[in-house]
Short mmCIF file of C-alpha atoms in Angstrom, two decimals:
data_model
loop_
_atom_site.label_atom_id
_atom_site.label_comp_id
_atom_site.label_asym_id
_atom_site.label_seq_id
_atom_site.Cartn_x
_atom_site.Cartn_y
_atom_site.Cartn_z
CA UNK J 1028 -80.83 25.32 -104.81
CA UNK J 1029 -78.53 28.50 -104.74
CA UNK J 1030 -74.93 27.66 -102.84
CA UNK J 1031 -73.93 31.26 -102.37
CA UNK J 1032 -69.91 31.72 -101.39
CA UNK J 1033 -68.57 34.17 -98.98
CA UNK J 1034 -64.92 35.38 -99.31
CA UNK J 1035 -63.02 36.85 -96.59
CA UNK J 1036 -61.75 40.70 -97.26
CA UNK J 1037 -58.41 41.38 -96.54
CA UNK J 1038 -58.19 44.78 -93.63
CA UNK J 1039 -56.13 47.59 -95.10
CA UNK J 1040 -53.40 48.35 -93.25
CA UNK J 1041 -54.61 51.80 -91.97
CA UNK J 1042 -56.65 50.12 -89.87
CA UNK J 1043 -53.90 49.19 -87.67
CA UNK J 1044 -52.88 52.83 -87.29
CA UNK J 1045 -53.97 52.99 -83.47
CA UNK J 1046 -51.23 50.41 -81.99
CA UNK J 1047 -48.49 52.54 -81.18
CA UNK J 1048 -45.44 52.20 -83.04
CA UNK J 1049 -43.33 52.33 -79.58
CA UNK J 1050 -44.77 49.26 -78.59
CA UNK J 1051 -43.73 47.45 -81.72
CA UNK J 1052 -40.30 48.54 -81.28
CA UNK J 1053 -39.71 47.71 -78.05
CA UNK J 1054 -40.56 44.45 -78.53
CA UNK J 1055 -38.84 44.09 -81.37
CA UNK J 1056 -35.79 44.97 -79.68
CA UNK J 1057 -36.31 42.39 -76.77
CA UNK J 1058 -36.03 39.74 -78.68
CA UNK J 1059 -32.88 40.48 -79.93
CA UNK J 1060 -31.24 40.90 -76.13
CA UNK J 1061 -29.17 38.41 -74.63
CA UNK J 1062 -30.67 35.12 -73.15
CA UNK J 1063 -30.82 35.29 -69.01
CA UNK J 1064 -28.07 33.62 -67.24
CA UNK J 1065 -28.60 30.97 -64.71
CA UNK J 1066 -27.09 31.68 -61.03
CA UNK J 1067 -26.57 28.69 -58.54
CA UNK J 1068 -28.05 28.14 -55.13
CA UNK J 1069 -25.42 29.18 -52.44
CA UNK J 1070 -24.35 25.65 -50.72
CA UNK J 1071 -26.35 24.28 -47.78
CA UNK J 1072 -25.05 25.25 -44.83
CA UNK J 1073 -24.32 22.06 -42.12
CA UNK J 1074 -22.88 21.78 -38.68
CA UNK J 1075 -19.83 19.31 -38.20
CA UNK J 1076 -17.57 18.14 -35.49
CA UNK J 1077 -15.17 15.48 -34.61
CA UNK J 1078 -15.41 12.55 -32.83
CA UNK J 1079 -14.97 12.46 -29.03
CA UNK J 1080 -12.88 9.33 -27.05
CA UNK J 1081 -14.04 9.11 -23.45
CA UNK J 1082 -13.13 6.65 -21.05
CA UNK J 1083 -16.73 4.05 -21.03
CA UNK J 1084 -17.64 1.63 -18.14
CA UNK J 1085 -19.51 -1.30 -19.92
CA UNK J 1086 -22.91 -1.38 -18.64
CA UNK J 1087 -25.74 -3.97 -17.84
CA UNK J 1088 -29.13 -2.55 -18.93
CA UNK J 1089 -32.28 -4.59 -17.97
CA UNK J 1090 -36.50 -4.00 -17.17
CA UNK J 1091 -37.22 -4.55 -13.05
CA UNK J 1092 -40.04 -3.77 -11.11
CA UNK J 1093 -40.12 -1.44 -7.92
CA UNK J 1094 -41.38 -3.15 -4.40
CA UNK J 1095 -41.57 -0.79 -1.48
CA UNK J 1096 -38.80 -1.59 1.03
CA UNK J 1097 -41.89 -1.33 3.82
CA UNK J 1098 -45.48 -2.37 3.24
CA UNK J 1099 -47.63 -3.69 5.82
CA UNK J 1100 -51.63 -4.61 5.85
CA UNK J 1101 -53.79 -3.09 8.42
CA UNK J 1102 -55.97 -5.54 9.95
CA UNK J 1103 -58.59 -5.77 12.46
CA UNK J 1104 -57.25 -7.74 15.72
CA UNK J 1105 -60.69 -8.23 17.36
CA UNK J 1106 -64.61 -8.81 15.94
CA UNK J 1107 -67.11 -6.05 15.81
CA UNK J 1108 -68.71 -2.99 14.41
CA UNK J 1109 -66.69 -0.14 12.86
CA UNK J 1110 -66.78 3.26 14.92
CA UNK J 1111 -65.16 5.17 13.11
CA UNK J 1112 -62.41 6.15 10.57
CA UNK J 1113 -59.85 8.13 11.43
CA UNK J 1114 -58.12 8.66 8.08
CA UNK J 1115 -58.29 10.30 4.47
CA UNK J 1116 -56.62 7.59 1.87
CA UNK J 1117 -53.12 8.69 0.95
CA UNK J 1118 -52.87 10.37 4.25
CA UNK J 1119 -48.86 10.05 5.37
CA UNK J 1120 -49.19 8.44 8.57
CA UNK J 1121 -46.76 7.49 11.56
CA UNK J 1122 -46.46 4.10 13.45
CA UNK J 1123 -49.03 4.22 16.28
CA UNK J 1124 -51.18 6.98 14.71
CA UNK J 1125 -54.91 5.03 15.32
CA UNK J 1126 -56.53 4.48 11.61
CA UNK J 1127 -59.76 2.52 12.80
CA UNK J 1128 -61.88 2.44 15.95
CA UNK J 1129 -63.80 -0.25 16.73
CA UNK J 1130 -67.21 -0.45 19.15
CA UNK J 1131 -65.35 -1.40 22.27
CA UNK J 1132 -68.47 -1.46 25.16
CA UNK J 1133 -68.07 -5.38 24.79
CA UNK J 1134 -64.43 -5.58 25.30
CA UNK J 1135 -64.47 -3.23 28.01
CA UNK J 1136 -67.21 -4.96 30.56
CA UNK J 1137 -64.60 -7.71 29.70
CA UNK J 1138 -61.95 -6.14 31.25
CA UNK J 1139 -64.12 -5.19 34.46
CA UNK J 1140 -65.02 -8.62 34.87
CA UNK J 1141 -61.22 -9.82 34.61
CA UNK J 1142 -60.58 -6.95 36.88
CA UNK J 1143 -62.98 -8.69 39.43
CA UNK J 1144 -61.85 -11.94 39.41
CA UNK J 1145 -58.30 -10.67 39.74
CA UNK J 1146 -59.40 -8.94 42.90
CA UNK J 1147 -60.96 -11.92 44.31
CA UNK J 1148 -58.11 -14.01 43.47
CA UNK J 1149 -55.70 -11.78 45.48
CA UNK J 1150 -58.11 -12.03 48.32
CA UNK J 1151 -58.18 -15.81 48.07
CA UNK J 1152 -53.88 -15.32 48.07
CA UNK J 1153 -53.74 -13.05 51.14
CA UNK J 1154 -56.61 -15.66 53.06
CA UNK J 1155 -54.28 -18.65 52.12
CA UNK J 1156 -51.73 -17.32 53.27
CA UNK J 1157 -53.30 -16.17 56.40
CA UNK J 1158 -54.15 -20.04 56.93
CA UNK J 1159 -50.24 -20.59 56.73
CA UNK J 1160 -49.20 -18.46 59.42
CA UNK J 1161 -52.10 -20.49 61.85
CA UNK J 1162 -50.65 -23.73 60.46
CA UNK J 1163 -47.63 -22.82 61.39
CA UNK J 1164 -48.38 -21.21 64.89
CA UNK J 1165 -49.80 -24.53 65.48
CA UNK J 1166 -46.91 -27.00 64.21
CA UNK J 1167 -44.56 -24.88 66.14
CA UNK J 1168 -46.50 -25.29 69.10
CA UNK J 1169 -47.52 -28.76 68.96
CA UNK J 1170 -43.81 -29.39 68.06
CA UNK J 1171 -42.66 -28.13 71.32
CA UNK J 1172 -45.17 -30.14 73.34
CA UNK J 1173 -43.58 -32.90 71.61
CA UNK J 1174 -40.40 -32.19 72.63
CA UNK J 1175 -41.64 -32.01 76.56
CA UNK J 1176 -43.13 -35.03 76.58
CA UNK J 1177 -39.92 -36.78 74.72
CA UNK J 1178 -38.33 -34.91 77.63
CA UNK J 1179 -40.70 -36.14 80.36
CA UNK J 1180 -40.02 -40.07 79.03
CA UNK J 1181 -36.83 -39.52 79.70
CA UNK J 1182 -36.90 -38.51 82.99
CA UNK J 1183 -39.69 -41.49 83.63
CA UNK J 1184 -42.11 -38.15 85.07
CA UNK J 1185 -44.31 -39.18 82.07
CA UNK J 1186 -46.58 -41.29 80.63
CA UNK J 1187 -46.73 -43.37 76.87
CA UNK J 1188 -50.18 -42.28 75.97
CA UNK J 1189 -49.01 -38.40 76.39
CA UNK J 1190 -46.10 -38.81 74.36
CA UNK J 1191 -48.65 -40.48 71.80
CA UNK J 1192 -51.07 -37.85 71.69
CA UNK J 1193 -48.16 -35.22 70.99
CA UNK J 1194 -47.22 -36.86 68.47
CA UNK J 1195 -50.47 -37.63 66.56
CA UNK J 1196 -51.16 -34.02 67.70
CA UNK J 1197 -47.71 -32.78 65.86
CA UNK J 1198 -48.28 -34.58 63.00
CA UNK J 1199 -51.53 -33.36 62.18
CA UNK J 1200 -50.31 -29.51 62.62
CA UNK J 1201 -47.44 -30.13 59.74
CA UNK J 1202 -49.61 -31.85 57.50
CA UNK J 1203 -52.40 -28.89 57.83
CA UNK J 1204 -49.16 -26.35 57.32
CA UNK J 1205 -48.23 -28.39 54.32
CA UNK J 1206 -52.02 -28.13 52.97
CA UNK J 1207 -52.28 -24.50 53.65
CA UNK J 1208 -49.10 -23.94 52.04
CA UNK J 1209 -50.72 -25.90 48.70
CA UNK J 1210 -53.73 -23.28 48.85
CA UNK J 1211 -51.12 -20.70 48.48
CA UNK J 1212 -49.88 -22.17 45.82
CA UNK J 1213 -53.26 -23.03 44.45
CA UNK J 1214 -54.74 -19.00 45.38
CA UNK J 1215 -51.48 -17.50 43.66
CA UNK J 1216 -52.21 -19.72 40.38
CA UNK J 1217 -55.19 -18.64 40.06
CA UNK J 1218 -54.54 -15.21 40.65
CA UNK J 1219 -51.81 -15.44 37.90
CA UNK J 1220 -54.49 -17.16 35.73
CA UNK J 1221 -56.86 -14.20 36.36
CA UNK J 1222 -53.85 -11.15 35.50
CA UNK J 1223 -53.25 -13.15 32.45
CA UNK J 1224 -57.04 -13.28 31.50
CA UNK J 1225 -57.05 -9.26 32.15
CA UNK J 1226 -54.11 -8.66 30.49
CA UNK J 1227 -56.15 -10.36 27.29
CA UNK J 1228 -58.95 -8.70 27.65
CA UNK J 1229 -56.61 -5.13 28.27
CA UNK J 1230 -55.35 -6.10 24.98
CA UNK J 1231 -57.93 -7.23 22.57
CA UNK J 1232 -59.72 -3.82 24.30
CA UNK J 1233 -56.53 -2.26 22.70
CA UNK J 1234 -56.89 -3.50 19.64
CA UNK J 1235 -60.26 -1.79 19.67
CA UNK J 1236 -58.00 0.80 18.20
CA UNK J 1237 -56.37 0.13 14.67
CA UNK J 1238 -53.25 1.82 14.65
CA UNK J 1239 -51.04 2.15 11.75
CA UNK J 1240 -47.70 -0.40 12.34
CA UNK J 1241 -45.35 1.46 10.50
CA UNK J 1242 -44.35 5.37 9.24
CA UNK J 1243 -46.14 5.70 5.23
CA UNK J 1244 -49.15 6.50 3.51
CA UNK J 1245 -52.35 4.59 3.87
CA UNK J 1246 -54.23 3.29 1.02
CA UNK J 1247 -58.20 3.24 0.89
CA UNK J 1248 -60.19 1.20 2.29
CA UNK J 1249 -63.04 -0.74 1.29
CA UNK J 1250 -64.56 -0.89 5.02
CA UNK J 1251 -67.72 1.63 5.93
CA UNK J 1252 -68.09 2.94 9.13
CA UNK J 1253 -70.65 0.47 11.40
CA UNK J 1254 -69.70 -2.33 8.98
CA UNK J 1255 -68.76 -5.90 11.00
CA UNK J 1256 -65.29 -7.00 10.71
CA UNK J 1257 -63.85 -10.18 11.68
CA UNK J 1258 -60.44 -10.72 13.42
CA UNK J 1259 -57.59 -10.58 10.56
CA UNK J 1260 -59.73 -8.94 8.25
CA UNK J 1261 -57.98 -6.55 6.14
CA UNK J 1262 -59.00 -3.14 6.19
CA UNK J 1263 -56.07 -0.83 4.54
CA UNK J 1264 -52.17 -1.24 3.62
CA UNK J 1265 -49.94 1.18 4.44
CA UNK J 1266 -46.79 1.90 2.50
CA UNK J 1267 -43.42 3.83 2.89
CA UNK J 1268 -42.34 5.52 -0.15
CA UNK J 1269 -38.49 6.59 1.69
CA UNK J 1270 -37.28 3.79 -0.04
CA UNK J 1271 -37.84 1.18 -2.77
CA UNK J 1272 -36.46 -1.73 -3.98
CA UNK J 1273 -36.00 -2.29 -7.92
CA UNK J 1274 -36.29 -6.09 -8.74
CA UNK J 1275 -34.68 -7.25 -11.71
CA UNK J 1276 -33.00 -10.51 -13.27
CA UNK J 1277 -29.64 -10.70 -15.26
CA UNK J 1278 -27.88 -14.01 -17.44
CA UNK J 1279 -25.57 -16.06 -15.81
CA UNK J 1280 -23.27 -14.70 -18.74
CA UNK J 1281 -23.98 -11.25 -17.07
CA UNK J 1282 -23.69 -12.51 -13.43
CA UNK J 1283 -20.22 -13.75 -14.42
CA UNK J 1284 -19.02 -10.56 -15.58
CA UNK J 1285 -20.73 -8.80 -11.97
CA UNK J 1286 -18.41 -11.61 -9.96
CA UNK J 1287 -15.23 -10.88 -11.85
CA UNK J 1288 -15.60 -7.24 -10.95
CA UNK J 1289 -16.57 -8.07 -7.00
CA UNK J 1290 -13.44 -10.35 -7.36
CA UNK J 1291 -11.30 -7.27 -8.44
CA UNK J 1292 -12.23 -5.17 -5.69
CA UNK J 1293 -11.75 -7.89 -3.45
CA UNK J 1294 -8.24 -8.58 -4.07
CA UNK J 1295 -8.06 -4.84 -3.97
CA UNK J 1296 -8.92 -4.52 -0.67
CA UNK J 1297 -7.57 -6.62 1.91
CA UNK J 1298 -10.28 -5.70 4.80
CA UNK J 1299 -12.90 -7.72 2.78
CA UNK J 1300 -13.44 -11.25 3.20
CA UNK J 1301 -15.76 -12.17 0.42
CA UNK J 1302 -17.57 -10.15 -2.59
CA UNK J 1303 -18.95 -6.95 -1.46
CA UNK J 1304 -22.06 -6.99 -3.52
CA UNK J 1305 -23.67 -3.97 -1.59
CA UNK J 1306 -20.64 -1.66 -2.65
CA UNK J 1307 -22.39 -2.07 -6.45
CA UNK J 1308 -23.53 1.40 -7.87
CA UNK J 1309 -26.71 1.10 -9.74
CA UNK J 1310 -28.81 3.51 -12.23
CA UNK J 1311 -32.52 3.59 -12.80
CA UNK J 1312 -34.74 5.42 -14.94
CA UNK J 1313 -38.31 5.39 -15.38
CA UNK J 1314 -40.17 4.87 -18.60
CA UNK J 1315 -41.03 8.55 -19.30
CA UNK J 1316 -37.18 9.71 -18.16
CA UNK J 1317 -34.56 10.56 -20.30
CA UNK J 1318 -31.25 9.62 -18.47
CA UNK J 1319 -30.54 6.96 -15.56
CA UNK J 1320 -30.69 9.93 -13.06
CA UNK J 1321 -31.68 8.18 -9.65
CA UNK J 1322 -29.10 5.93 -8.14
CA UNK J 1323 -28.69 3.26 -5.97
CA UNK J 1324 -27.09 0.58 -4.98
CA UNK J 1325 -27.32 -3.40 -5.04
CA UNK J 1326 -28.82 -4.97 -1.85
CA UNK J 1327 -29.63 -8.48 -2.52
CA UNK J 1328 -28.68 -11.45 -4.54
CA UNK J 1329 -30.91 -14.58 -4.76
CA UNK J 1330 -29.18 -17.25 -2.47
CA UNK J 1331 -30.70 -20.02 -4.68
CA UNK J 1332 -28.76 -19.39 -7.64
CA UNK J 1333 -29.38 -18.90 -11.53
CA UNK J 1334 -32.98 -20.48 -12.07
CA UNK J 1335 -32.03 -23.28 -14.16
CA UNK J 1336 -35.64 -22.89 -16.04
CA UNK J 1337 -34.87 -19.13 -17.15
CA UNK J 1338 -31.19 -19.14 -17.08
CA UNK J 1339 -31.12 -15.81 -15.22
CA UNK J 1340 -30.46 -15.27 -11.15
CA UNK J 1341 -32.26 -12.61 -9.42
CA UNK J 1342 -30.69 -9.60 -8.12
CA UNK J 1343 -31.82 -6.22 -6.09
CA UNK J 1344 -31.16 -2.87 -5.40
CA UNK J 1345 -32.72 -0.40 -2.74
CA UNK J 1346 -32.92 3.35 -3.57
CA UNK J 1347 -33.84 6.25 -1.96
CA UNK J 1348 -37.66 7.87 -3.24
CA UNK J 1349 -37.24 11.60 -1.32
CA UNK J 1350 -39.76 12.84 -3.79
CA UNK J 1351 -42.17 10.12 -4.38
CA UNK J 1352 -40.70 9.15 -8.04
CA UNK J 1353 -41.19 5.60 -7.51
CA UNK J 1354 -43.84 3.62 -6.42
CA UNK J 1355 -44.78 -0.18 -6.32
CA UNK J 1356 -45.24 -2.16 -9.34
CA UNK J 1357 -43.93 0.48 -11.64
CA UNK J 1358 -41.77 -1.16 -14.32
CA UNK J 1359 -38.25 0.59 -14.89
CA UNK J 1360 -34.87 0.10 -16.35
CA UNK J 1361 -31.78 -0.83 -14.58
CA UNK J 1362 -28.44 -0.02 -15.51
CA UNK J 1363 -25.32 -1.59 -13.49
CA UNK J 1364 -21.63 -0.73 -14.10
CA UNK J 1365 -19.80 -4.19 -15.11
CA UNK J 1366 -15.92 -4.39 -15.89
CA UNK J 1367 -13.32 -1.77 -16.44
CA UNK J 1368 -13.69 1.26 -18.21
CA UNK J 1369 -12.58 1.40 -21.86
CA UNK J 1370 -11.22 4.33 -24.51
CA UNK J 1371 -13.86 4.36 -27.14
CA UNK J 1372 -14.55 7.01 -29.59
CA UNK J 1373 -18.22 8.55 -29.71
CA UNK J 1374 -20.45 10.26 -32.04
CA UNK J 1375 -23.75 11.33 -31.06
CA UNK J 1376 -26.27 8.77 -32.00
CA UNK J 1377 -27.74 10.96 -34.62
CA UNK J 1378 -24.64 11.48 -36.66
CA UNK J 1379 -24.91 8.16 -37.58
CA UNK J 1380 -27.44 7.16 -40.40
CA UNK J 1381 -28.62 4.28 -41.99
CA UNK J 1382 -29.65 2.57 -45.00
CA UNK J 1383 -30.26 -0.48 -47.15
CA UNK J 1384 -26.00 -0.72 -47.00
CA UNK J 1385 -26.07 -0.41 -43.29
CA UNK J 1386 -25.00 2.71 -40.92
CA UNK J 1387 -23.26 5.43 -42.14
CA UNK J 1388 -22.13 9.14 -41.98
CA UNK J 1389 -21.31 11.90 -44.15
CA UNK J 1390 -18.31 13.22 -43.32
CA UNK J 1391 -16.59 16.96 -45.09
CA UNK J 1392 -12.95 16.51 -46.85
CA UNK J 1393 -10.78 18.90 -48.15
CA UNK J 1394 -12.57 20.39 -50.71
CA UNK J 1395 -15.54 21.12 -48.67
CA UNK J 1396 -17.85 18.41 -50.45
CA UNK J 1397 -19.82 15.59 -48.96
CA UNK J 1398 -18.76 12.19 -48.40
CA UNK J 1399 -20.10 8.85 -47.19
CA UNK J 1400 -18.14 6.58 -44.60
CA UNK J 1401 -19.47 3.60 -43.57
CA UNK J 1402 -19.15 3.17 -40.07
CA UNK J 1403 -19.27 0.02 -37.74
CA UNK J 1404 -20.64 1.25 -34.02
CA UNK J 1405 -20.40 -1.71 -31.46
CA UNK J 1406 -23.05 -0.32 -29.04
CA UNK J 1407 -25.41 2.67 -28.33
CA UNK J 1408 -24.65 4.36 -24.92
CA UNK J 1409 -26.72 7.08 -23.53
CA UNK J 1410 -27.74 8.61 -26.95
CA UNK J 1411 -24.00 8.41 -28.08
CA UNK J 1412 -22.73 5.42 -30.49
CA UNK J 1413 -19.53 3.63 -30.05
CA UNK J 1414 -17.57 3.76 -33.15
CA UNK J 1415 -15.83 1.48 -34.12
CA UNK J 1416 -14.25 1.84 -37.36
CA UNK J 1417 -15.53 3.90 -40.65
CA UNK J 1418 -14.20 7.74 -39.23
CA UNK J 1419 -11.07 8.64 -37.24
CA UNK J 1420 -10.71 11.85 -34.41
CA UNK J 1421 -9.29 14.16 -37.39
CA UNK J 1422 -12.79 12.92 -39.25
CA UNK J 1423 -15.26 16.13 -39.70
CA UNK J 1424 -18.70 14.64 -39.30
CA UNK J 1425 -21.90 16.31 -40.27
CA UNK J 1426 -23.86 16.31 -37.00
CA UNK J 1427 -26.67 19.07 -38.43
CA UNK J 1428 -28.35 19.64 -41.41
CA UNK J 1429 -27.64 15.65 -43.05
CA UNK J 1430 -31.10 16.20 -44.89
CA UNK J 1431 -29.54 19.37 -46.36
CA UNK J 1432 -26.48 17.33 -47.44
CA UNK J 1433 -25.76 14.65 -49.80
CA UNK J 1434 -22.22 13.13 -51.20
CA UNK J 1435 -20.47 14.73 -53.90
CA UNK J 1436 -22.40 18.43 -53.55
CA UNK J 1437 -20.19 21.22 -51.61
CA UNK J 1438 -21.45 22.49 -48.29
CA UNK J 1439 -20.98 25.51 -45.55
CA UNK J 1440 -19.74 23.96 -43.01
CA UNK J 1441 -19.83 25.03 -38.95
CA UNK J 1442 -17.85 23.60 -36.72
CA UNK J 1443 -18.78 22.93 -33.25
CA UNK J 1444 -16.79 20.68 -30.06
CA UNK J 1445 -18.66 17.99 -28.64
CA UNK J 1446 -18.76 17.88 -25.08
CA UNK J 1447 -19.69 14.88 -22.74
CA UNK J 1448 -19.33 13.88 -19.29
CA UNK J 1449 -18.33 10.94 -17.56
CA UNK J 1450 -21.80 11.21 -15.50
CA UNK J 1451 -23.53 11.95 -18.50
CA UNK J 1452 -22.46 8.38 -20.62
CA UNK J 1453 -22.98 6.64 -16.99
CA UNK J 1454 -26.61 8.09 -16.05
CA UNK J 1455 -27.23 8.71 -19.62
CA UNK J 1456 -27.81 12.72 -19.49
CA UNK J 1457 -27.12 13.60 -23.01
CA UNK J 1458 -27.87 17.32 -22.04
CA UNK J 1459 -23.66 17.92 -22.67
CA UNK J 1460 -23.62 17.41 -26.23
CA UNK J 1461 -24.33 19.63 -29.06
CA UNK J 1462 -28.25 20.62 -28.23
CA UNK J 1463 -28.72 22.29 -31.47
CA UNK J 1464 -28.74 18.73 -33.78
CA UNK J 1465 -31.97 16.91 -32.81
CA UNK J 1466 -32.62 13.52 -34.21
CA UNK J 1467 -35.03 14.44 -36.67
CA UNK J 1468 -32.04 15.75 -38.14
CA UNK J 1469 -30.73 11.89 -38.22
CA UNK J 1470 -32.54 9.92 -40.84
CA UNK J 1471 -31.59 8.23 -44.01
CA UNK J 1472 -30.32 10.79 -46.94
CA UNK J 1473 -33.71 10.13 -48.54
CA UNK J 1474 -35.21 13.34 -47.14
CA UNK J 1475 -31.88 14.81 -48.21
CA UNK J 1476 -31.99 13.30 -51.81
CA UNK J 1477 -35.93 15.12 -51.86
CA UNK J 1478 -34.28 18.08 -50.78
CA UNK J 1479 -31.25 17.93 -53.61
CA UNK J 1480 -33.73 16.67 -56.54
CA UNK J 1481 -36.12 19.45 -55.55
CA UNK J 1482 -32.71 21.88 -56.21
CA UNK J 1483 -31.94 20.20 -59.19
CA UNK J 1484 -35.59 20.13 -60.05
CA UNK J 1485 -35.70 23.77 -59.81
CA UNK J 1486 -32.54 24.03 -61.79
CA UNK J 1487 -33.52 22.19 -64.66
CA UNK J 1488 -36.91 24.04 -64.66
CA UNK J 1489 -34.70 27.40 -64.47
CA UNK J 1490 -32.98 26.15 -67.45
CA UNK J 1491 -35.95 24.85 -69.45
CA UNK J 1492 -37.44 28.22 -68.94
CA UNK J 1493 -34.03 30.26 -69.92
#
């Protein structure tokens, strides 16, 4: 067996004689430059202000239930067949406006016949009382043949059995005047009995026709036209949406702080004898709303007390519904101003973050450069937090841009003045402070860390590469 071994020539260098010599020398003279030089990011630009103080009413927030101020049931006041429907369901509808007719041919041949008997029972009046002027005629005039024959006796010109037979005669004629004055009686009862009896049958003919008992819309209803009702059977509700009542309940911790302010006013004002509970502004808002913006004011409070099984007592408040934004059995939240208004200082609810070490904000000092201050807010009030300590007014928060900023790195800073009404912490608008921050803006620095060890990331890369 032959092995045969093959040895690798080595290429003259002629045979590199196409690459141009230009391209050699360029890039021999690149890498002999200067290595590039790294340029930082400009610093992340934020928004910051200062805390606000305001004047705050402490408020009493809790979940009630809207009941219309006026809801009635239609029913059927007589038996029978269904004529007709006079009605499309949530039709607004007045008091008296007919909703429901019913067959009435029954009811009506009724009210002839009562008709009738009245009429013969007025006859039966004006005969008995025909009878009474006879009885009469003839007690007057037996009386004064009495009277001649007493006269006669005297005078001896008559006889005993005359004067008997006047009297018997007399007598008789005032008893029969005394019966004829009972069938009076008697004609003009019945007669009463019979007006009555029409006047029933008038009214259940009336009824005949369902009207609507108060001003609201109707509801639908689950009768068909010839269906058979009953007397008292429901056939539709009607409801008035002007108004509505918010039910709600409230601690007896809570209900002590309402009297203490009722007891204020009271001393206050000299006209009033006891707690005007009535004079209580109150705040709703529905579940979809933003801000407490319809108001009302407190119109009942439950006369039995604090139930001693819930430890709460029942309280509510009437408000007006001009454009049909409340409606039974929706579920809202009640806000009611309790004690005296307090200085606080605010920050809009976003400014403040939070972590594992509890809430916080990052706050700009002298040198431009990102701090933390650990803040303590008491209570969250119409998208603004009460602060309590952690940040003073001269204190520049960052209100905008928090995931662009983290503590120790130097920022851009823009400064903007935080507005807020008195209305707005009291109704909860929030439409007065800075509209530019939103609250995605105001979540833990963790998005802002990303953001910083992306920079750095990119850095370090930058500087791996240089």
């Amino acid at each position: 067996m032959t092995i045969r071994y093959r040895t690798m020539q080595r290429i003259p260098f002629g045979h590199y004689g196409g690459l141009p010599l230009a391209i050699i020398a360029s890039v021999l003279v690149g890498c002999q430059s200067a290595k590039n030089s790294y340029e930082p990011p400009p610093p992340p630009e934020v928004t910051v202000a200062s805390p606000i103080t305001k004047e705050v009413t402490p408020l009493m927030e809790e979940n009630g239930m809207i009941e219309a101020v006026e809801e009635a049931d239609v029913r059927a006041r007589v038996q029978g067949f269904v004529e007709s429907i006079e009605f499309r369901p949530g039709q607004q509808v007045k008091m008296g406006d007919v909703l429901f007719r019913i067959e009435k041919d029954q009811y009506q041949s009724i009210v002839n016949s009562a008709k009738a008997t009245v009429d013969a029972a007025v006859a039966s009046v004006e005969v008995a009382k025909a009878a009474v002027t006879r009885a009469e005629a003839d007690a007057l005039r037996t009386a004064q043949n009495l009277a001649r024959e007493r006269s006669m006796m005297e005078k001896q010109a008559g006889s005993q059995a005359q004067l008997d037979a006047a009297i018997a005669e007399n007598d008789a004629a005032v008893a029969a005047l005394k019966s004829a004055k009972a069938n009076v009686q008697a004609a003009e009862a019945e007669q009463n009995r019979s007006e009555a009896s029409l006047a029933q049958a008038e009214l259940d003919l009336g009824y005949t026709e369902v009207k609507s008992p108060i001003n609201g819309r109707i509801s639908k209803t689950d009768v068909k036209m010839g269906n058979l009702v009953e007397n008292g059977t429901k056939l539709a509700t009607v409801v008035d949406h002007n108004a509505m009542f918010a039910n709600f309940s409230v601690s007896d911790r809570k209900v002590l702080r309402m009297m203490e302010k009722a007891r204020k006013k009271l001393r206050a004002n000299e006209e009033l004898s006891e707690p005007d509970w009535s004079s209580m502004q109150v705040y709703l808002k529905r579940e979809t709303d933003e801000s407490f913006g319809i108001e009302g004011v407190m119109d009942y409070v439950d006369q039995k007390g604090v139930d001693s099984a819930t430890g709460t007592l029942g309280l509510r408040a009437v408000f007006e519904n001009k454009h049909d934004k409340l409606f039974p059995g929706l579920f809202v939240s009640v806000r009611v101003p309790v004690g005296d208004p307090q200085e606080v200082m605010l920050l809009p609810e976003y400014a403040v973050l939070r972590d594992q070490r509890g809430q916080y904000c990052l706050v700009i000092n002298d040198e431009q450069k990102v701090e933390r201050a650990d803040v303590t807010v008491s209570q969250v009030l119409s998208g603004w937090s009460v602060i309590e300590s952690g940040v003073t007014l001269e204190s520049t928060v960052v209100i905008d841009g928090q995931q662009r900023a983290r503590p120790g790195i130097e920022v851009s800073a823009t400064t903007e003045t935080l507005q807020l009404s008195d209305d707005a912490l009291m109704r909860g608008f929030t439409d007065d402070a800075t509209s530019d921050s939103q609250s995605a803006d105001a979540k833990p620095d963790e998005t802002g860390a990303d953001s910083a060890d992306a920079d750095d990331s990119g850095a370090n890369d930058s500087d791996q590469e240089n």
